C-alpha positions as a Python dict, from the first residue, in 0.01 Angstrom:
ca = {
    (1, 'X'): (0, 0, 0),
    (2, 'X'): (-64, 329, 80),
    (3, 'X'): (57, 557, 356),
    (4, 'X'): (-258, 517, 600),
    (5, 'X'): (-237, 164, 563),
    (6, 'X'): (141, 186, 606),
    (7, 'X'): (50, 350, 920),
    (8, 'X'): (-188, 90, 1066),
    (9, 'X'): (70, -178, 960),
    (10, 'X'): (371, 34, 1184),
    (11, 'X'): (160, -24, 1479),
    (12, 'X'): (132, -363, 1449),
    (13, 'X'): (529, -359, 1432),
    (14, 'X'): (539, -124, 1739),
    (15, 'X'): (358, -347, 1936),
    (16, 'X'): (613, -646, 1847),
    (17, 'X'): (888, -414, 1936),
    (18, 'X'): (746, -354, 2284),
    (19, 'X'): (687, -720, 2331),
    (20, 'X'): (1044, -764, 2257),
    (21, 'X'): (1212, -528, 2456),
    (22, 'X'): (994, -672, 2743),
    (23, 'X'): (1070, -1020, 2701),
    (24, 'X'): (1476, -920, 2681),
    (25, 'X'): (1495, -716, 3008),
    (26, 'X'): (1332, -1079, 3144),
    (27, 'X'): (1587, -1252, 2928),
    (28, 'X'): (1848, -1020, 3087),
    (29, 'X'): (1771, -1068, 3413),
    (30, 'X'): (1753, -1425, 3384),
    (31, 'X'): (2123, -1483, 3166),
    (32, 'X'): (2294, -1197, 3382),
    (33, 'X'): (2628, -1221, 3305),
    (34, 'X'): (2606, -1383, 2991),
    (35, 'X'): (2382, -1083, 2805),
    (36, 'X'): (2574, -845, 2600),
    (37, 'X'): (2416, -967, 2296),
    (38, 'X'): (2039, -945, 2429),
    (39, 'X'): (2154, -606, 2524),
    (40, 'X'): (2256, -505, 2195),
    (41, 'X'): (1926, -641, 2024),
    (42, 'X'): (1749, -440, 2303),
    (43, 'X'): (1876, -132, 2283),
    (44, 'X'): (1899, -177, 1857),
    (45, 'X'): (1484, -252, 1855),
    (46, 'X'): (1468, 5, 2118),
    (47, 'X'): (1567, 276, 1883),
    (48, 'X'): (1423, 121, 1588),
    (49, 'X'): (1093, 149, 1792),
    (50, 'X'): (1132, 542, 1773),
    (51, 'X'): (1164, 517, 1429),
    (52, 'X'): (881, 306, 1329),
    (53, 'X'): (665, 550, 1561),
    (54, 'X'): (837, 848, 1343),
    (55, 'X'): (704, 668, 1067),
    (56, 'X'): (302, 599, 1184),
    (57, 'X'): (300, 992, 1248),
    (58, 'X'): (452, 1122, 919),
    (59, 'X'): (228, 870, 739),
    (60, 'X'): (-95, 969, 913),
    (61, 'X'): (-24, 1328, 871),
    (62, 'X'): (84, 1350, 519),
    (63, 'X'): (-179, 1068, 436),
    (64, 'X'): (-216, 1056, 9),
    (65, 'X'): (-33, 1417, -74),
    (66, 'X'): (186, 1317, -308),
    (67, 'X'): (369, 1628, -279),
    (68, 'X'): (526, 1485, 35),
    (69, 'X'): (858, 1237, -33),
    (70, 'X'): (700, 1052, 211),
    (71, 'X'): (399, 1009, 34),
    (72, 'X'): (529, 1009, -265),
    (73, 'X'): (806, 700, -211),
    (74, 'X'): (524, 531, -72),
    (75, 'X'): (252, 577, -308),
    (76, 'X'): (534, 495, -640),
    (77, 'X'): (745, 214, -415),
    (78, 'X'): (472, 10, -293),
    (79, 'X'): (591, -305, -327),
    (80, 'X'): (899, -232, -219),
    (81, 'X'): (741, -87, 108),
    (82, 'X'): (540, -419, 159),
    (83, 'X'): (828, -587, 121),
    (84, 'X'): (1017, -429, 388),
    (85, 'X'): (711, -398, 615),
    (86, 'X'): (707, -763, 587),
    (87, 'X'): (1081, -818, 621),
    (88, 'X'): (1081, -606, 943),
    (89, 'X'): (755, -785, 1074),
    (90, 'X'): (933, -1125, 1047),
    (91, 'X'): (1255, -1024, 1168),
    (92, 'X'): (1106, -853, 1499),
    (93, 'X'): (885, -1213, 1539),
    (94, 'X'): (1165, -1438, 1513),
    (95, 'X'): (1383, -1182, 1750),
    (96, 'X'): (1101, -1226, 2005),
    (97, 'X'): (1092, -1646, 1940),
    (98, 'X'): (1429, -1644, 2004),
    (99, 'X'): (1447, -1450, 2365),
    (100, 'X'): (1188, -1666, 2436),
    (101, 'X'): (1379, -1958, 2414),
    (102, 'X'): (1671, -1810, 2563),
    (103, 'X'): (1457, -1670, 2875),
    (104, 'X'): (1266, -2054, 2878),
    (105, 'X'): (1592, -2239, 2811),
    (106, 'X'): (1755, -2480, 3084),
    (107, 'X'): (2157, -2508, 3147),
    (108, 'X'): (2166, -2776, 2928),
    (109, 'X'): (1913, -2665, 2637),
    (110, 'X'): (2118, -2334, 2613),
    (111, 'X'): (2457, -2555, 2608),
    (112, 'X'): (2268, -2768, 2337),
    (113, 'X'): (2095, -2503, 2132),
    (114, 'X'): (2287, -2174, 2270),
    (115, 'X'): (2508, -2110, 1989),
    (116, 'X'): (2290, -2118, 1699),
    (117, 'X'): (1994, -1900, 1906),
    (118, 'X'): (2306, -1649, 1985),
    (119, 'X'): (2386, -1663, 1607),
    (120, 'X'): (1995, -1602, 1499),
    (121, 'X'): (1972, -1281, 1756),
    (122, 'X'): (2288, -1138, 1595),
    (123, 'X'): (2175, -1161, 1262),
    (124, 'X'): (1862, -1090, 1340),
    (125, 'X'): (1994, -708, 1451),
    (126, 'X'): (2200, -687, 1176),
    (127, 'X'): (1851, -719, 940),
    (128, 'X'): (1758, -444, 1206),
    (129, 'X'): (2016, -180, 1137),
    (130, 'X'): (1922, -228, 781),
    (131, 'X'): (1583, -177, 796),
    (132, 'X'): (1686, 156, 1031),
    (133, 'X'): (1859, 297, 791),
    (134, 'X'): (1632, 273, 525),
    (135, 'X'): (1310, 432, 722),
    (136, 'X'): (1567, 658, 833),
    (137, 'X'): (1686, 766, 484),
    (138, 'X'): (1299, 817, 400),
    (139, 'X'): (1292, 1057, 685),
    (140, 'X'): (1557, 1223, 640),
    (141, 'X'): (1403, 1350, 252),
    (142, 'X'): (1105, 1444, 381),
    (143, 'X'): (1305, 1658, 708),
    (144, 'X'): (1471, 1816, 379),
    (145, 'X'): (1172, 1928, 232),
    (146, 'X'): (1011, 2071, 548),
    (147, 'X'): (1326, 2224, 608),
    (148, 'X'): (1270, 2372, 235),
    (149, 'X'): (943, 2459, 299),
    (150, 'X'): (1007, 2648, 701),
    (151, 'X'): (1296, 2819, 487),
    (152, 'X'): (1046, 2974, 245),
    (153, 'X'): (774, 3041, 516),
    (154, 'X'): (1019, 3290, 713),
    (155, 'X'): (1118, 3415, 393),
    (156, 'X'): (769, 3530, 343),
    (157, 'X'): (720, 3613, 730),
    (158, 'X'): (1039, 3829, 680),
    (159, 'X'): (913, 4013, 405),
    (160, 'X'): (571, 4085, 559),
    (161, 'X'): (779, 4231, 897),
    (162, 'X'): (965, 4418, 665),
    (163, 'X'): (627, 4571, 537),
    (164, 'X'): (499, 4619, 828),
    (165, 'X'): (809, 4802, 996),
    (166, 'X'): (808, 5070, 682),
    (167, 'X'): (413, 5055, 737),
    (168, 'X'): (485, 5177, 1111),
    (169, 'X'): (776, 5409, 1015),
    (170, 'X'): (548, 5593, 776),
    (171, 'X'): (279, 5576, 1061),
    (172, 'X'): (531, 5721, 1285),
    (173, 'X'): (600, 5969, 1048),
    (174, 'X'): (224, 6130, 1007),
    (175, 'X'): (215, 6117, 1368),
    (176, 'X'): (490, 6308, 1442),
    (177, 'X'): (356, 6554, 1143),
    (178, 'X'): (-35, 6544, 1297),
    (179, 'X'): (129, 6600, 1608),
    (180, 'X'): (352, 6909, 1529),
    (181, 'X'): (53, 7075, 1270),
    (182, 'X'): (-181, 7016, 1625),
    (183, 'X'): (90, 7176, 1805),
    (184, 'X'): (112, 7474, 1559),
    (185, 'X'): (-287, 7521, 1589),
    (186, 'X'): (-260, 7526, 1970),
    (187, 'X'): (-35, 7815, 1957),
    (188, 'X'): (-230, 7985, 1683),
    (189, 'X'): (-520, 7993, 1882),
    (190, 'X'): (-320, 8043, 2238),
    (191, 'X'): (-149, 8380, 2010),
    (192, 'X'): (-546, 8455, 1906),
    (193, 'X'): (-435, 8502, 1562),
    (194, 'X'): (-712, 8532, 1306),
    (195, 'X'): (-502, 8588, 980),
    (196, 'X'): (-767, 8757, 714),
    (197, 'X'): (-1033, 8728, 952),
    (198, 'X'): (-858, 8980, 1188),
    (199, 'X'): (-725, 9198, 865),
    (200, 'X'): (-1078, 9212, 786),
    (201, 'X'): (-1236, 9304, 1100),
    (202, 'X'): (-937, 9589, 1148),
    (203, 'X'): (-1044, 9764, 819),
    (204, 'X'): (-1390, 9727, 896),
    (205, 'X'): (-1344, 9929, 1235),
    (206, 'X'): (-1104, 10201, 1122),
    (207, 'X'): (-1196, 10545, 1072),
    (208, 'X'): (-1256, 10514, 612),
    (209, 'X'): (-966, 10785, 601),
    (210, 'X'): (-707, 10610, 817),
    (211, 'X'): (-380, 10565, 673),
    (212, 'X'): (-434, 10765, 365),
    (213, 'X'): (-227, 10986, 440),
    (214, 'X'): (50, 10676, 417),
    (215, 'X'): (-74, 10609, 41),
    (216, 'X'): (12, 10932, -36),
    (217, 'X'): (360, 10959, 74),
    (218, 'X'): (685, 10943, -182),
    (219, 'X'): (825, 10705, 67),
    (220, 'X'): (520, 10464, 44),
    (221, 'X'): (476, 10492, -340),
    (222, 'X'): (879, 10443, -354),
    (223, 'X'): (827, 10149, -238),
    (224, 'X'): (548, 10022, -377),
    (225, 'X'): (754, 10081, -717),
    (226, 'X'): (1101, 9907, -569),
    (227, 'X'): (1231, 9526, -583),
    (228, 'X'): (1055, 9248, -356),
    (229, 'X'): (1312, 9286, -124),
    (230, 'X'): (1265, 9592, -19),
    (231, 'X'): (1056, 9611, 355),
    (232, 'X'): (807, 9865, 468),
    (233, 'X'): (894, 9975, 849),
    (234, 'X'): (645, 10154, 1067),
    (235, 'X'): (821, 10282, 1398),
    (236, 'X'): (577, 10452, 1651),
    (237, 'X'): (466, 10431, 2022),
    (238, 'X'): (224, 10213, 2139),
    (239, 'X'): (-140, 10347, 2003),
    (240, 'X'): (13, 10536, 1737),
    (241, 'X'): (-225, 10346, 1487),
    (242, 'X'): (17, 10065, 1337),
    (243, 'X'): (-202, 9784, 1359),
    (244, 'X'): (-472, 10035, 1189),
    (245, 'X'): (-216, 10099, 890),
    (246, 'X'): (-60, 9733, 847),
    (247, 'X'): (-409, 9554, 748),
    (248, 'X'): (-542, 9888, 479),
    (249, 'X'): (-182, 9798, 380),
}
């Protein structure tokens, strides 16, 4: 028996569960006072209903992947899944054979037969709250696994944020460096500074003897001669012929 046909086979028992739970709000009505135990098998195949239907979708989703415990307890316990199918198919008829005796049921019929039909519906939960926990239990392993399997997904989707944060930081980063380099240029060209373009064009207008004069000063071959750290000053008015000087320099 395998999980699709498990599937199928739920819905057959969800359809028996609905009958039932119809046929003991009649039975209900009709007892009144004397209902707690069509109550109880209500509310008992009530909740087992939610289960079964818990069942039909895990089965139809996880269909033959044997990686699933649903699957997989299916596919390797077959019998023992027909068996219970079977056990919970007959259970759920006889529960609705017996509310409909009780709903059908004259005074004296239910003084007649009223004990033993009150003795068959509470047995007939009890088989219920077994059969609950079992599908239960098989639910439970496979909420374990996805619960496994959603841990390891955000562990992945944590990793990749992670990645992607030091992605952005490091995108952040050569902004901020673009940026302040696009800054610098601005200013370079707001200053109109030409670096060796501008030497260039200064030597290229000067008069061929300017600043020779400088060359051949003691001061000016002192230093040429001296540490690195020694500095070169030229003090003089405005249009004294510095800028002339600094680029034969």
């Amino acid at each position: 028996m395998d999980p699709l046909s498990i599937a199928g086979t739920t819905a057959g028992l969800l359809t028996l569960t609905a009958q039932i739970i119809t046929r003991g709000y009649a039975c209900m009505m009709r007892l009144k006072s004397n209902d707690d135990d069509v109550r109880t098998a209500v509310n008992d195949v009530s909740s087992f209903s939610g289960i079964l239907m818990a069942i039909e979708s895990q089965c139809k989703e996880r269909g033959d992947d044997i990686a699933s415990p649903m699957s997989h307890l299916i596919i390797k316990n077959q019998p023992l899944w027909r068996k219970k199918v079977d056990e919970c198919e007959a259970v759920l008829v006889e529960m609705l054979e017996i509310l409909d005796s009780l709903t059908k049921a004259n005074k004296a019929q239910l003084l007649i037969k009223g004990n033993s039909l009150w003795e068959k519906l509470q047995k007939s939960t009890t088989q219920i709250e077994t059969s609950k926990s079992f599908f239960i239990l098989c639910l439970q392993l496979q909420n374990n696994e996805d619960i496994r399997s959603s841990q390891k997904i955000s562990g992945k989707i944590m990793s990749s944020l992670d990645r992607l944060r030091d992605e952005q930081d490091r995108a952040r980063q050569e902004a901020k460096l673009k940026e302040r380099k696009e800054q610098q240029h601005g200013m370079m060209e707001w200053l109109g500074f030409s670096g060796e373009a501008m030497q260039d064009d200064l030597i290229n207008t000067g008069h061929p003897g300017s600043s020779q004069w400088l060359f051949e000063r003691e001061e000016f071959i002192d230093w040429l001669t001296a540490d690195g750290q020694s500095g070169l000053w030229l003090r003089g008015p405005q249009g004294a012929g510095k800028t002339i000087i600094v680029p034969s320099v």
